[in-house]
Amino acid sequence: MSTPRPSLTLSSTVLDAPDAAELADFYRRLLGWETVQDEPGWVKLLPPGGGSGLGFQTEKAYVPPAWPASTGDQLMMLHLDFEVEDLEAGVAHAVAEGATPAEFQPQHDVRVLLDPVGHPFCLFVNEEAPGEPPAISPEWVAEQTREIAEQDRLTIQDAVAPDPSAPAAPPRQAEPDTLT
């Protein structure tokens, strides 16, 4: 005799980061979502119309995943997909907010970007949309990557291994139990 399946609702997908608040701020700007929980080491965003959200938790031992991964690389455990109406405009917005186009783009109708701490995420146009998806040239991706590199932005390496001469961040309180 089997027991009945309990009711389970996906509340959020949680991303680890060197600083939860900083990564949450990137996704808040990218998506326009509301911050509904903001504690030391933990931030949760929800979409305006409801549904599952995104959580961010500080993980001091965070190592960014490699994209694409090779044997021995830190693997990504998941990635986020975001549907956009206009692929080029979506990429431009993500880049303006701090994302970096990945050098490897495996599909012509999907763009892989990296958030400020290296999590890959994808932008895609709904397959049911009329017409051909816009093609973004590898030259455009390389140009955007160069422009970002020239700006004074936090690099993935700086996020993972900050400059030892920089002032230390204040100690954080214990993180909430995110497995409940």
mmCIF file of C-alpha atoms in Angstrom:
data_model
loop_
_atom_site.group_PDB
_atom_site.id
_atom_site.type_symbol
_atom_site.label_atom_id
_atom_site.label_comp_id
_atom_site.label_asym_id
_atom_site.label_seq_id
_atom_site.Cartn_x
_atom_site.Cartn_y
_atom_site.Cartn_z
ATOM 1 C CA MET A 1 0.000 0.000 0.000
ATOM 2 C CA SER A 2 1.516 3.332 -1.038
ATOM 3 C CA THR A 3 1.088 6.553 0.856
ATOM 4 C CA PRO A 4 -0.544 9.486 -0.916
ATOM 5 C CA ARG A 5 1.824 11.986 -2.484
ATOM 6 C CA PRO A 6 1.982 15.164 -0.382
ATOM 7 C CA SER A 7 1.259 18.505 -2.007
ATOM 8 C CA LEU A 8 4.521 20.016 -3.282
ATOM 9 C CA THR A 9 4.834 23.479 -4.814
ATOM 10 C CA LEU A 10 8.034 24.848 -6.293
ATOM 11 C CA SER A 11 8.704 28.009 -4.300
ATOM 12 C CA SER A 12 11.973 29.074 -5.874
ATOM 13 C CA THR A 13 15.137 28.014 -7.613
ATOM 14 C CA VAL A 14 18.166 28.990 -5.520
ATOM 15 C CA LEU A 15 21.472 30.189 -6.944
ATOM 16 C CA ASP A 16 24.644 30.273 -4.870
ATOM 17 C CA ALA A 17 26.886 33.328 -5.144
ATOM 18 C CA PRO A 18 29.821 34.978 -3.399
ATOM 19 C CA ASP A 19 27.315 37.688 -2.348
ATOM 20 C CA ALA A 20 23.589 36.881 -2.476
ATOM 21 C CA ALA A 21 22.493 40.531 -2.428
ATOM 22 C CA GLU A 22 24.673 41.519 -5.388
ATOM 23 C CA LEU A 23 23.525 38.643 -7.586
ATOM 24 C CA ALA A 24 19.887 39.187 -6.574
ATOM 25 C CA ASP A 25 20.226 42.847 -7.581
ATOM 26 C CA PHE A 26 21.384 41.801 -11.059
ATOM 27 C CA TYR A 27 18.377 39.493 -11.531
ATOM 28 C CA ARG A 28 16.011 42.102 -10.025
ATOM 29 C CA ARG A 29 17.162 44.612 -12.651
ATOM 30 C CA LEU A 30 17.171 41.996 -15.434
ATOM 31 C CA LEU A 31 13.670 40.679 -14.745
ATOM 32 C CA GLY A 32 11.947 43.573 -12.970
ATOM 33 C CA TRP A 33 10.952 41.254 -10.118
ATOM 34 C CA GLU A 34 10.253 42.280 -6.529
ATOM 35 C CA THR A 35 12.471 41.530 -3.565
ATOM 36 C CA VAL A 36 10.242 39.750 -1.043
ATOM 37 C CA GLN A 37 12.879 38.539 1.391
ATOM 38 C CA ASP A 38 16.240 40.151 2.139
ATOM 39 C CA GLU A 39 18.319 38.784 4.988
ATOM 40 C CA PRO A 40 22.067 38.519 5.498
ATOM 41 C CA GLY A 41 23.247 35.865 3.054
ATOM 42 C CA TRP A 42 19.764 35.283 1.569
ATOM 43 C CA VAL A 43 17.515 37.158 -0.900
ATOM 44 C CA LYS A 44 14.341 36.011 -2.659
ATOM 45 C CA LEU A 45 12.676 37.580 -5.704
ATOM 46 C CA LEU A 46 9.167 36.917 -7.015
ATOM 47 C CA PRO A 47 7.610 37.794 -10.367
ATOM 48 C CA PRO A 48 4.884 40.466 -10.277
ATOM 49 C CA GLY A 49 2.143 38.082 -11.456
ATOM 50 C CA GLY A 50 2.996 35.373 -8.942
ATOM 51 C CA GLY A 51 4.616 31.998 -9.458
ATOM 52 C CA SER A 52 7.858 30.501 -8.300
ATOM 53 C CA GLY A 53 10.720 32.862 -7.663
ATOM 54 C CA LEU A 54 14.469 32.978 -7.539
ATOM 55 C CA GLY A 55 16.428 32.712 -4.315
ATOM 56 C CA PHE A 56 20.047 33.676 -3.801
ATOM 57 C CA GLN A 57 22.268 32.446 -1.030
ATOM 58 C CA THR A 58 25.787 33.473 -0.142
ATOM 59 C CA GLU A 59 28.255 30.642 -0.518
ATOM 60 C CA LYS A 60 31.789 31.636 0.419
ATOM 61 C CA ALA A 61 33.223 28.578 -1.386
ATOM 62 C CA TYR A 62 31.336 29.370 -4.620
ATOM 63 C CA VAL A 63 33.152 28.361 -7.809
ATOM 64 C CA PRO A 64 31.638 29.521 -11.109
ATOM 65 C CA PRO A 65 30.758 26.782 -13.584
ATOM 66 C CA ALA A 66 32.601 26.482 -16.895
ATOM 67 C CA TRP A 67 30.582 26.959 -20.088
ATOM 68 C CA PRO A 68 30.917 24.803 -22.027
ATOM 69 C CA ALA A 69 32.370 22.385 -19.503
ATOM 70 C CA SER A 70 35.254 20.027 -20.078
ATOM 71 C CA THR A 71 36.390 17.074 -17.984
ATOM 72 C CA GLY A 72 37.567 18.346 -14.620
ATOM 73 C CA ASP A 73 35.732 21.700 -14.858
ATOM 74 C CA GLN A 74 33.205 22.913 -12.318
ATOM 75 C CA LEU A 75 29.922 21.804 -13.901
ATOM 76 C CA MET A 76 26.774 23.881 -13.903
ATOM 77 C CA MET A 77 24.065 22.093 -11.978
ATOM 78 C CA LEU A 78 21.237 23.922 -13.724
ATOM 79 C CA HIS A 79 20.641 26.944 -15.866
ATOM 80 C CA LEU A 80 17.759 29.369 -16.277
ATOM 81 C CA ASP A 81 15.847 29.880 -19.540
ATOM 82 C CA PHE A 82 14.054 33.173 -20.201
ATOM 83 C CA GLU A 83 11.687 33.638 -23.120
ATOM 84 C CA VAL A 84 11.959 36.989 -24.898
ATOM 85 C CA GLU A 85 9.966 38.492 -27.757
ATOM 86 C CA ASP A 86 13.037 40.088 -29.356
ATOM 87 C CA LEU A 87 16.297 38.179 -28.979
ATOM 88 C CA GLU A 88 18.596 41.060 -29.883
ATOM 89 C CA ALA A 89 16.813 43.472 -27.513
ATOM 90 C CA GLY A 90 16.843 40.848 -24.745
ATOM 91 C CA VAL A 91 20.582 40.315 -25.111
ATOM 92 C CA ALA A 92 21.235 44.069 -25.200
ATOM 93 C CA HIS A 93 19.209 44.532 -21.987
ATOM 94 C CA ALA A 94 20.975 41.653 -20.218
ATOM 95 C CA VAL A 95 24.390 43.004 -21.240
ATOM 96 C CA ALA A 96 23.450 46.511 -20.079
ATOM 97 C CA GLU A 97 22.541 45.076 -16.659
ATOM 98 C CA GLY A 98 25.863 43.224 -16.312
ATOM 99 C CA ALA A 99 25.573 39.905 -18.170
ATOM 100 C CA THR A 100 28.298 38.704 -20.513
ATOM 101 C CA PRO A 101 27.556 36.858 -23.756
ATOM 102 C CA ALA A 102 29.176 33.430 -23.651
ATOM 103 C CA GLU A 103 31.816 32.839 -26.301
ATOM 104 C CA PHE A 104 30.242 29.489 -27.203
ATOM 105 C CA GLN A 105 26.756 29.843 -28.713
ATOM 106 C CA PRO A 106 25.428 26.387 -29.661
ATOM 107 C CA GLN A 107 22.151 27.485 -31.312
ATOM 108 C CA HIS A 108 21.271 30.292 -33.707
ATOM 109 C CA ASP A 109 17.946 31.037 -31.980
ATOM 110 C CA VAL A 110 19.163 30.938 -28.358
ATOM 111 C CA ARG A 111 21.686 33.179 -26.657
ATOM 112 C CA VAL A 112 23.748 31.895 -23.735
ATOM 113 C CA LEU A 113 24.834 34.617 -21.331
ATOM 114 C CA LEU A 114 26.700 34.548 -18.045
ATOM 115 C CA ASP A 115 25.432 36.429 -15.004
ATOM 116 C CA PRO A 116 27.959 38.523 -13.033
ATOM 117 C CA VAL A 117 29.213 35.487 -11.070
ATOM 118 C CA GLY A 118 29.305 33.095 -14.014
ATOM 119 C CA HIS A 119 25.984 31.210 -13.938
ATOM 120 C CA PRO A 120 24.961 30.517 -17.562
ATOM 121 C CA PHE A 121 21.414 31.466 -18.540
ATOM 122 C CA CYS A 122 19.631 31.410 -21.883
ATOM 123 C CA LEU A 123 17.417 33.833 -23.747
ATOM 124 C CA PHE A 124 15.220 32.385 -26.469
ATOM 125 C CA VAL A 125 12.350 33.373 -28.712
ATOM 126 C CA ASN A 126 9.219 31.252 -28.452
ATOM 127 C CA GLU A 127 9.266 28.702 -31.267
ATOM 128 C CA GLU A 128 5.641 29.460 -32.001
ATOM 129 C CA ALA A 129 6.409 33.104 -32.814
ATOM 130 C CA PRO A 130 6.001 33.853 -36.531
ATOM 131 C CA GLY A 131 9.087 34.320 -38.710
ATOM 132 C CA GLU A 132 12.692 33.297 -38.306
ATOM 133 C CA PRO A 133 14.458 34.080 -35.052
ATOM 134 C CA PRO A 134 16.964 36.897 -35.438
ATOM 135 C CA ALA A 135 20.560 35.848 -35.889
ATOM 136 C CA ILE A 136 23.165 37.577 -33.767
ATOM 137 C CA SER A 137 26.583 37.343 -35.311
ATOM 138 C CA PRO A 138 29.586 35.986 -33.429
ATOM 139 C CA GLU A 139 31.236 39.317 -34.220
ATOM 140 C CA TRP A 140 28.502 41.163 -32.278
ATOM 141 C CA VAL A 141 28.923 38.826 -29.289
ATOM 142 C CA ALA A 142 32.717 39.375 -29.373
ATOM 143 C CA GLU A 143 32.235 43.148 -29.608
ATOM 144 C CA GLN A 144 29.854 43.160 -26.628
ATOM 145 C CA THR A 145 32.285 41.034 -24.622
ATOM 146 C CA ARG A 146 35.162 43.426 -25.410
ATOM 147 C CA GLU A 147 33.078 46.465 -24.417
ATOM 148 C CA ILE A 148 32.131 44.875 -21.107
ATOM 149 C CA ALA A 149 35.752 43.954 -20.421
ATOM 150 C CA GLU A 150 36.763 47.583 -21.010
ATOM 151 C CA GLN A 151 34.236 48.820 -18.448
ATOM 152 C CA ASP A 152 35.044 48.921 -14.755
ATOM 153 C CA ARG A 153 32.940 45.883 -13.832
ATOM 154 C CA LEU A 154 33.536 43.187 -11.259
ATOM 155 C CA THR A 155 35.083 40.178 -12.954
ATOM 156 C CA ILE A 156 34.232 36.595 -12.125
ATOM 157 C CA GLN A 157 37.805 36.145 -10.872
ATOM 158 C CA ASP A 158 37.420 39.186 -8.563
ATOM 159 C CA ALA A 159 34.117 37.812 -7.272
ATOM 160 C CA VAL A 160 35.632 34.439 -6.463
ATOM 161 C CA ALA A 161 39.095 35.580 -5.315
ATOM 162 C CA PRO A 162 38.830 39.239 -4.296
ATOM 163 C CA ASP A 163 41.850 41.490 -4.095
ATOM 164 C CA PRO A 164 43.467 40.819 -0.677
ATOM 165 C CA SER A 165 44.304 44.525 -0.292
ATOM 166 C CA ALA A 166 40.614 45.485 -0.553
ATOM 167 C CA PRO A 167 38.761 46.165 2.726
ATOM 168 C CA ALA A 168 37.154 43.046 4.153
ATOM 169 C CA ALA A 169 33.388 42.741 4.126
ATOM 170 C CA PRO A 170 31.715 42.664 7.536
ATOM 171 C CA PRO A 171 31.106 39.156 8.885
ATOM 172 C CA ARG A 172 27.757 37.666 7.898
ATOM 173 C CA GLN A 173 25.220 36.141 10.230
ATOM 174 C CA ALA A 174 24.236 32.493 9.936
ATOM 175 C CA GLU A 175 22.388 31.709 6.726
ATOM 176 C CA PRO A 176 18.762 30.591 6.831
ATOM 177 C CA ASP A 177 17.981 26.943 6.309
ATOM 178 C CA THR A 178 17.010 26.959 2.628
ATOM 179 C CA LEU A 179 16.081 23.296 2.438
ATOM 180 C CA THR A 180 12.746 23.675 4.199
#
